[in-house]
Amino acid sequence: MSPPRYRVGEGEDGERLDATVAALAGPSRSQARRWIDEGRVLLNGERAAPSRKVATGDVIDAEPPPAVPSEIVPEAIPLAILYEDDAIVVVDKSADMVVHPAPGNETGTLVHALLHHCGDLAGIGGVERPGIVHRLDRGTSGVLVVAKDDDAHQFLAAQFQDHSIERVYQALVRGTPATDRGRIDAAIARHPRDRKRMTVVSDARGPVRGTAREAQTAWSVLERFPVSRRSWLEIRPETGRTHQIRVHLASVGLPIAGDPVYGRRGRAREEPGLDRPALHARVLAIDHPRTRERMRFEAQPPQDIAERLAALRRRETS
């Protein structure tokens, strides 16, 4: 089988090769560098250094190393499974669950639960992220798809790369926009002083040169709560950048309620009844890796968000 092939898009233009491989093929940045050093990555048919800058239209062949057995100990953690077959499993992730192990979260993750449930998962993402094609932040609830083998992983990863999937989120935000819909087109980069945060930059080649990536997010108002100065939004991210929805909405004065990172300062960040950002992945639509059939999965907002919305509605009519 030929190694997976990726074409560099405008959003990756000017990026380092290792960062591009990490974004397109799914490994971590350090794993991508290792793949490159081992000769598993070709840029336009030739080996290249991890620091080599890529350009729109470049072709990257990235062959993952053979999967190695995971050292993660499976854990019997309950899962809300929306769909499962021999290729994929789709779950409704709870807000308090971390997707994969990381410093500070070595146990109790979605990966631990899935390994117990499935017995094995695709190793293409590396032993610490078997089967994980995309992720939801801790604090974000909703629909997430996981691959059960390498073929399914590669097929799904290609859909996320070319944005042929459909993703619909819902969020409770602070503020009431002047219009009923809008679209945010602003590059996102690591914050220059706080590496755990992302920030909007005015020019993808400017303030955080070489690290900014183009990002677009469309939103529309589902419900307004003028007394409480809150709004219930539908959000459709057109790209998939880290913290994209949270940082984009905050940049236009609509921070997600309960967001401790991108919300307002101090106690103003707190939201009654919520101890996390009120962001929910409502819909995910993909082409199935085996049948190529379009499949659409949906999860209702969890209890904490539903109760907060009910309280806001009561206040509007009191």
GROMACS .gro file of C-alpha atoms in nm:
model
  318
    1MET     CA    1   0.000   0.000   0.000
    2SER     CA    2   0.128   0.346  -0.089
    3PRO     CA    3   0.184   0.585   0.202
    4PRO     CA    4  -0.093   0.839   0.265
    5ARG     CA    5  -0.056   1.146   0.043
    6TYR     CA    6  -0.150   1.500   0.146
    7ARG     CA    7  -0.160   1.823  -0.051
    8VAL     CA    8  -0.061   2.145   0.122
    9GLY     CA    9  -0.344   2.396   0.130
   10GLU     CA   10  -0.341   2.772   0.166
   11GLY     CA   11  -0.378   2.740   0.542
   12GLU     CA   12  -0.045   2.556   0.565
   13ASP     CA   13   0.147   2.779   0.322
   14GLY     CA   14   0.476   2.888   0.480
   15GLU     CA   15   0.456   2.638   0.768
   16ARG     CA   16   0.745   2.414   0.872
   17LEU     CA   17   0.732   2.061   0.734
   18ASP     CA   18   0.711   1.901   1.079
   19ALA     CA   19   0.422   2.126   1.182
   20THR     CA   20   0.241   2.052   0.856
   21VAL     CA   21   0.282   1.676   0.891
   22ALA     CA   22   0.151   1.699   1.248
   23ALA     CA   23  -0.153   1.896   1.131
   24LEU     CA   24  -0.235   1.684   0.825
   25ALA     CA   25  -0.134   1.332   0.926
   26GLY     CA   26  -0.224   1.338   1.294
   27PRO     CA   27   0.095   1.267   1.493
   28SER     CA   28   0.232   1.502   1.755
   29ARG     CA   29   0.496   1.755   1.647
   30SER     CA   30   0.776   1.545   1.803
   31GLN     CA   31   0.646   1.231   1.634
   32ALA     CA   32   0.635   1.414   1.300
   33ARG     CA   33   1.000   1.514   1.337
   34ARG     CA   34   1.087   1.153   1.411
   35TRP     CA   35   0.901   1.037   1.099
   36ILE     CA   36   1.095   1.291   0.892
   37ASP     CA   37   1.430   1.193   1.044
   38GLU     CA   38   1.354   0.826   0.972
   39GLY     CA   39   1.282   0.901   0.606
   40ARG     CA   40   0.912   0.828   0.634
   41VAL     CA   41   0.816   1.169   0.494
   42LEU     CA   42   0.877   1.295   0.140
   43LEU     CA   43   0.812   1.650   0.024
   44ASN     CA   44   0.742   1.652  -0.350
   45GLY     CA   45   0.907   1.312  -0.375
   46GLU     CA   46   1.225   1.404  -0.184
   47ARG     CA   47   1.347   1.397   0.173
   48ALA     CA   48   1.356   1.733   0.348
   49ALA     CA   49   1.451   1.878   0.685
   50PRO     CA   50   1.181   1.923   0.952
   51SER     CA   51   1.236   2.300   0.933
   52ARG     CA   52   1.176   2.316   0.556
   53LYS     CA   53   0.893   2.557   0.470
   54VAL     CA   54   0.610   2.417   0.260
   55ALA     CA   55   0.403   2.597  -0.002
   56THR     CA   56   0.049   2.569  -0.131
   57GLY     CA   57   0.022   2.276  -0.373
   58ASP     CA   58   0.319   2.083  -0.234
   59VAL     CA   59   0.266   1.707  -0.204
   60ILE     CA   60   0.361   1.529   0.118
   61ASP     CA   61   0.386   1.151   0.145
   62ALA     CA   62   0.386   1.050   0.510
   63GLU     CA   63   0.421   0.683   0.601
   64PRO     CA   64   0.351   0.615   0.969
   65PRO     CA   65   0.574   0.366   1.149
   66PRO     CA   66   0.429   0.025   1.224
   67ALA     CA   67   0.184   0.042   1.510
   68VAL     CA   68   0.330  -0.064   1.842
   69PRO     CA   69   0.130  -0.212   2.127
   70SER     CA   70  -0.017   0.050   2.355
   71GLU     CA   71   0.116   0.063   2.709
   72ILE     CA   72  -0.204   0.227   2.829
   73VAL     CA   73  -0.396   0.014   3.077
   74PRO     CA   74  -0.763  -0.007   2.970
   75GLU     CA   75  -1.014   0.128   3.221
   76ALA     CA   76  -1.381   0.036   3.258
   77ILE     CA   77  -1.521   0.388   3.219
   78PRO     CA   78  -1.883   0.425   3.100
   79LEU     CA   79  -1.923   0.564   2.748
   80ALA     CA   80  -2.222   0.713   2.570
   81ILE     CA   81  -2.192   0.536   2.234
   82LEU     CA   82  -2.397   0.682   1.949
   83TYR     CA   83  -2.285   0.432   1.681
   84GLU     CA   84  -2.036   0.149   1.638
   85ASP     CA   85  -1.930  -0.100   1.372
   86ASP     CA   86  -1.607  -0.272   1.271
   87ALA     CA   87  -1.449   0.052   1.140
   88ILE     CA   88  -1.555   0.335   1.371
   89VAL     CA   89  -1.705   0.414   1.706
   90VAL     CA   90  -1.889   0.742   1.763
   91VAL     CA   91  -1.927   0.869   2.118
   92ASP     CA   92  -2.100   1.155   2.296
   93LYS     CA   93  -1.804   1.277   2.502
   94SER     CA   94  -1.882   1.414   2.845
   95ALA     CA   95  -1.745   1.758   2.929
   96ASP     CA   96  -1.523   1.633   3.213
   97MET     CA   97  -1.341   1.370   3.005
   98VAL     CA   98  -0.998   1.429   2.850
   99VAL     CA   99  -0.955   1.266   2.506
  100HIS     CA  100  -0.603   1.124   2.539
  101PRO     CA  101  -0.334   1.091   2.806
  102ALA     CA  102  -0.117   1.394   2.873
  103PRO     CA  103   0.083   1.528   3.168
  104GLY     CA  104  -0.161   1.570   3.454
  105ASN     CA  105  -0.415   1.338   3.288
  106GLU     CA  106  -0.242   1.002   3.269
  107THR     CA  107  -0.556   0.802   3.354
  108GLY     CA  108  -0.930   0.826   3.310
  109THR     CA  109  -0.923   0.946   2.949
  110LEU     CA  110  -1.141   0.859   2.654
  111VAL     CA  111  -0.858   0.646   2.514
  112HIS     CA  112  -0.846   0.440   2.835
  113ALA     CA  113  -1.222   0.386   2.814
  114LEU     CA  114  -1.216   0.297   2.443
  115LEU     CA  115  -0.934   0.046   2.484
  116HIS     CA  116  -1.144  -0.131   2.746
  117HIS     CA  117  -1.453  -0.120   2.529
  118CYS     CA  118  -1.296  -0.212   2.193
  119GLY     CA  119  -0.995  -0.416   2.297
  120ASP     CA  120  -0.775  -0.253   2.031
  121LEU     CA  121  -0.765   0.064   1.825
  122ALA     CA  122  -0.573   0.199   1.527
  123GLY     CA  123  -0.214   0.277   1.624
  124ILE     CA  124  -0.153   0.533   1.351
  125GLY     CA  125  -0.190   0.822   1.593
  126GLY     CA  126   0.085   0.687   1.816
  127VAL     CA  127   0.060   0.466   2.122
  128GLU     CA  128  -0.075   0.748   2.337
  129ARG     CA  129  -0.351   0.843   2.092
  130PRO     CA  130  -0.466   0.518   1.929
  131GLY     CA  131  -0.754   0.572   1.691
  132ILE     CA  132  -0.797   0.940   1.768
  133VAL     CA  133  -0.870   1.132   1.447
  134HIS     CA  134  -0.979   1.460   1.605
  135ARG     CA  135  -1.029   1.587   1.956
  136LEU     CA  136  -1.255   1.797   2.172
  137ASP     CA  137  -1.108   2.006   2.451
  138ARG     CA  138  -1.169   1.901   2.807
  139GLY     CA  139  -1.474   2.103   2.898
  140THR     CA  140  -1.630   2.059   2.554
  141SER     CA  141  -1.900   1.794   2.525
  142GLY     CA  142  -2.044   1.623   2.221
  143VAL     CA  143  -1.991   1.405   1.915
  144LEU     CA  144  -1.649   1.253   1.847
  145VAL     CA  145  -1.553   0.976   1.601
  146VAL     CA  146  -1.272   0.726   1.661
  147ALA     CA  147  -1.113   0.492   1.405
  148LYS     CA  148  -1.077   0.123   1.480
  149ASP     CA  149  -0.804   0.047   1.225
  150ASP     CA  150  -0.542   0.226   1.018
  151ASP     CA  151  -0.743   0.233   0.695
  152ALA     CA  152  -1.037   0.396   0.870
  153HIS     CA  153  -0.803   0.641   1.043
  154GLN     CA  154  -0.644   0.751   0.716
  155PHE     CA  155  -0.979   0.786   0.539
  156LEU     CA  156  -1.127   0.996   0.820
  157ALA     CA  157  -0.812   1.206   0.861
  158ALA     CA  158  -0.828   1.296   0.490
  159GLN     CA  159  -1.184   1.425   0.537
  160PHE     CA  160  -1.079   1.644   0.827
  161GLN     CA  161  -0.787   1.772   0.618
  162ASP     CA  162  -1.000   1.875   0.319
  163HIS     CA  163  -1.287   1.998   0.541
  164SER     CA  164  -1.543   1.770   0.374
  165ILE     CA  165  -1.687   1.676   0.710
  166GLU     CA  166  -1.974   1.873   0.861
  167ARG     CA  167  -1.930   2.003   1.216
  168VAL     CA  168  -2.196   2.198   1.403
  169TYR     CA  169  -2.142   2.330   1.754
  170GLN     CA  170  -2.367   2.517   1.994
  171ALA     CA  171  -2.249   2.765   2.254
  172LEU     CA  172  -2.389   2.997   2.515
  173VAL     CA  173  -2.202   3.326   2.489
  174ARG     CA  174  -2.188   3.649   2.685
  175GLY     CA  175  -2.321   3.939   2.484
  176THR     CA  176  -2.593   3.999   2.226
  177PRO     CA  177  -2.466   4.047   1.869
  178ALA     CA  178  -2.613   4.324   1.656
  179THR     CA  179  -2.683   4.085   1.369
  180ASP     CA  180  -2.833   3.736   1.352
  181ARG     CA  181  -2.534   3.579   1.181
  182GLY     CA  182  -2.172   3.646   1.101
  183ARG     CA  183  -1.845   3.496   0.985
  184ILE     CA  184  -1.506   3.541   1.150
  185ASP     CA  185  -1.202   3.524   0.921
  186ALA     CA  186  -0.894   3.573   1.137
  187ALA     CA  187  -0.564   3.387   1.161
  188ILE     CA  188  -0.483   3.209   1.487
  189ALA     CA  189  -0.144   3.156   1.649
  190ARG     CA  190   0.009   3.062   1.983
  191HIS     CA  191  -0.002   3.351   2.227
  192PRO     CA  192   0.350   3.503   2.237
  193ARG     CA  193   0.359   3.511   2.619
  194ASP     CA  194   0.129   3.225   2.722
  195ARG     CA  195   0.198   2.908   2.523
  196LYS     CA  196  -0.116   2.736   2.656
  197ARG     CA  197  -0.337   2.996   2.488
  198MET     CA  198  -0.412   3.086   2.129
  199THR     CA  199  -0.467   3.436   1.996
  200VAL     CA  200  -0.608   3.607   1.689
  201VAL     CA  201  -0.352   3.789   1.476
  202SER     CA  202  -0.422   4.052   1.214
  203ASP     CA  203  -0.184   3.906   0.955
  204ALA     CA  204  -0.079   3.541   0.917
  205ARG     CA  205   0.265   3.663   0.811
  206GLY     CA  206   0.291   3.939   1.069
  207PRO     CA  207   0.274   3.956   1.451
  208VAL     CA  208   0.352   3.589   1.518
  209ARG     CA  209   0.539   3.525   1.198
  210GLY     CA  210   0.550   3.169   1.071
  211THR     CA  211   0.310   3.028   1.331
  212ALA     CA  212  -0.025   3.186   1.243
  213ARG     CA  213  -0.275   2.975   1.051
  214GLU     CA  214  -0.577   3.099   0.862
  215ALA     CA  215  -0.908   3.019   1.031
  216GLN     CA  216  -1.275   3.081   0.953
  217THR     CA  217  -1.581   3.037   1.173
  218ALA     CA  218  -1.946   3.100   1.080
  219TRP     CA  219  -2.208   3.162   1.350
  220SER     CA  220  -2.579   3.233   1.378
  221VAL     CA  221  -2.811   3.320   1.665
  222LEU     CA  222  -3.049   3.048   1.782
  223GLU     CA  223  -3.188   3.237   2.081
  224ARG     CA  224  -3.135   3.570   2.255
  225PHE     CA  225  -3.156   3.649   2.626
  226PRO     CA  226  -3.143   4.031   2.636
  227VAL     CA  227  -3.219   4.060   3.010
  228SER     CA  228  -2.915   3.848   3.096
  229ARG     CA  229  -2.709   3.967   2.798
  230ARG     CA  230  -2.654   3.613   2.676
  231SER     CA  231  -2.700   3.446   2.336
  232TRP     CA  232  -2.735   3.081   2.228
  233LEU     CA  233  -2.541   3.034   1.905
  234GLU     CA  234  -2.493   2.775   1.634
  235ILE     CA  235  -2.132   2.765   1.516
  236ARG     CA  236  -1.987   2.606   1.205
  237PRO     CA  237  -1.604   2.602   1.203
  238GLU     CA  238  -1.472   2.596   0.847
  239THR     CA  239  -1.120   2.511   0.961
  240GLY     CA  240  -0.993   2.312   1.258
  241ARG     CA  241  -0.745   2.517   1.460
  242THR     CA  242  -0.667   2.473   1.829
  243HIS     CA  243  -0.929   2.651   2.045
  244GLN     CA  244  -1.066   2.805   1.724
  245ILE     CA  245  -1.427   2.860   1.829
  246ARG     CA  246  -1.336   2.989   2.174
  247VAL     CA  247  -1.071   3.235   2.059
  248HIS     CA  248  -1.267   3.354   1.754
  249LEU     CA  249  -1.586   3.429   1.948
  250ALA     CA  250  -1.392   3.605   2.223
  251SER     CA  251  -1.219   3.819   1.960
  252VAL     CA  252  -1.553   3.966   1.846
  253GLY     CA  253  -1.682   4.033   2.197
  254LEU     CA  254  -1.883   3.712   2.237
  255PRO     CA  255  -1.679   3.498   2.481
  256ILE     CA  256  -1.822   3.158   2.563
  257ALA     CA  257  -1.994   3.161   2.901
  258GLY     CA  258  -1.788   2.986   3.167
  259ASP     CA  259  -1.465   2.988   2.966
  260PRO     CA  260  -1.178   3.027   3.219
  261VAL     CA  261  -0.920   3.102   2.950
  262TYR     CA  262  -1.084   3.329   2.692
  263GLY     CA  263  -1.366   3.468   2.905
  264ARG     CA  264  -1.362   3.795   3.093
  265ARG     CA  265  -1.133   3.840   3.392
  266GLY     CA  266  -1.198   3.743   3.753
  267ARG     CA  267  -1.546   3.650   3.871
  268ALA     CA  268  -1.692   3.775   3.543
  269ARG     CA  269  -1.573   3.448   3.389
  270GLU     CA  270  -1.804   3.245   3.611
  271GLU     CA  271  -2.141   3.129   3.483
  272PRO     CA  272  -2.415   3.009   3.723
  273GLY     CA  273  -2.460   2.634   3.705
  274LEU     CA  274  -2.156   2.580   3.480
  275ASP     CA  275  -1.800   2.488   3.571
  276ARG     CA  276  -1.673   2.470   3.213
  277PRO     CA  277  -1.712   2.655   2.881
  278ALA     CA  278  -2.069   2.620   2.753
  279LEU     CA  279  -1.959   2.467   2.422
  280HIS     CA  280  -2.114   2.152   2.276
  281ALA     CA  281  -2.033   1.958   1.956
  282ARG     CA  282  -2.390   1.898   1.838
  283VAL     CA  283  -2.344   1.741   1.491
  284LEU     CA  284  -2.073   1.550   1.306
  285ALA     CA  285  -2.128   1.422   0.952
  286ILE     CA  286  -1.870   1.202   0.777
  287ASP     CA  287  -1.834   0.963   0.484
  288HIS     CA  288  -1.806   0.613   0.626
  289PRO     CA  289  -1.457   0.459   0.571
  290ARG     CA  290  -1.597   0.130   0.435
  291THR     CA  291  -1.927   0.208   0.262
  292ARG     CA  292  -1.852   0.574   0.169
  293GLU     CA  293  -2.209   0.644   0.283
  294ARG     CA  294  -2.268   0.988   0.433
  295MET     CA  295  -2.351   0.946   0.802
  296ARG     CA  296  -2.471   1.218   1.037
  297PHE     CA  297  -2.450   1.191   1.415
  298GLU     CA  298  -2.609   1.423   1.668
  299ALA     CA  299  -2.596   1.466   2.045
  300GLN     CA  300  -2.828   1.683   2.252
  301PRO     CA  301  -2.669   1.942   2.487
  302PRO     CA  302  -2.596   1.787   2.828
  303GLN     CA  303  -2.782   1.861   3.147
  304ASP     CA  304  -2.567   2.150   3.272
  305ILE     CA  305  -2.617   2.353   2.955
  306ALA     CA  306  -2.985   2.258   2.926
  307GLU     CA  307  -3.050   2.371   3.283
  308ARG     CA  308  -2.866   2.700   3.231
  309LEU     CA  309  -3.072   2.771   2.917
  310ALA     CA  310  -3.392   2.692   3.107
  311ALA     CA  311  -3.292   2.934   3.384
  312LEU     CA  312  -3.222   3.209   3.130
  313ARG     CA  313  -3.562   3.154   2.966
  314ARG     CA  314  -3.737   3.180   3.302
  315ARG     CA  315  -3.561   3.507   3.375
  316GLU     CA  316  -3.670   3.652   3.039
  317THR     CA  317  -4.038   3.588   3.118
  318SER     CA  318  -4.039   3.674   3.489
   0.00000   0.00000   0.00000
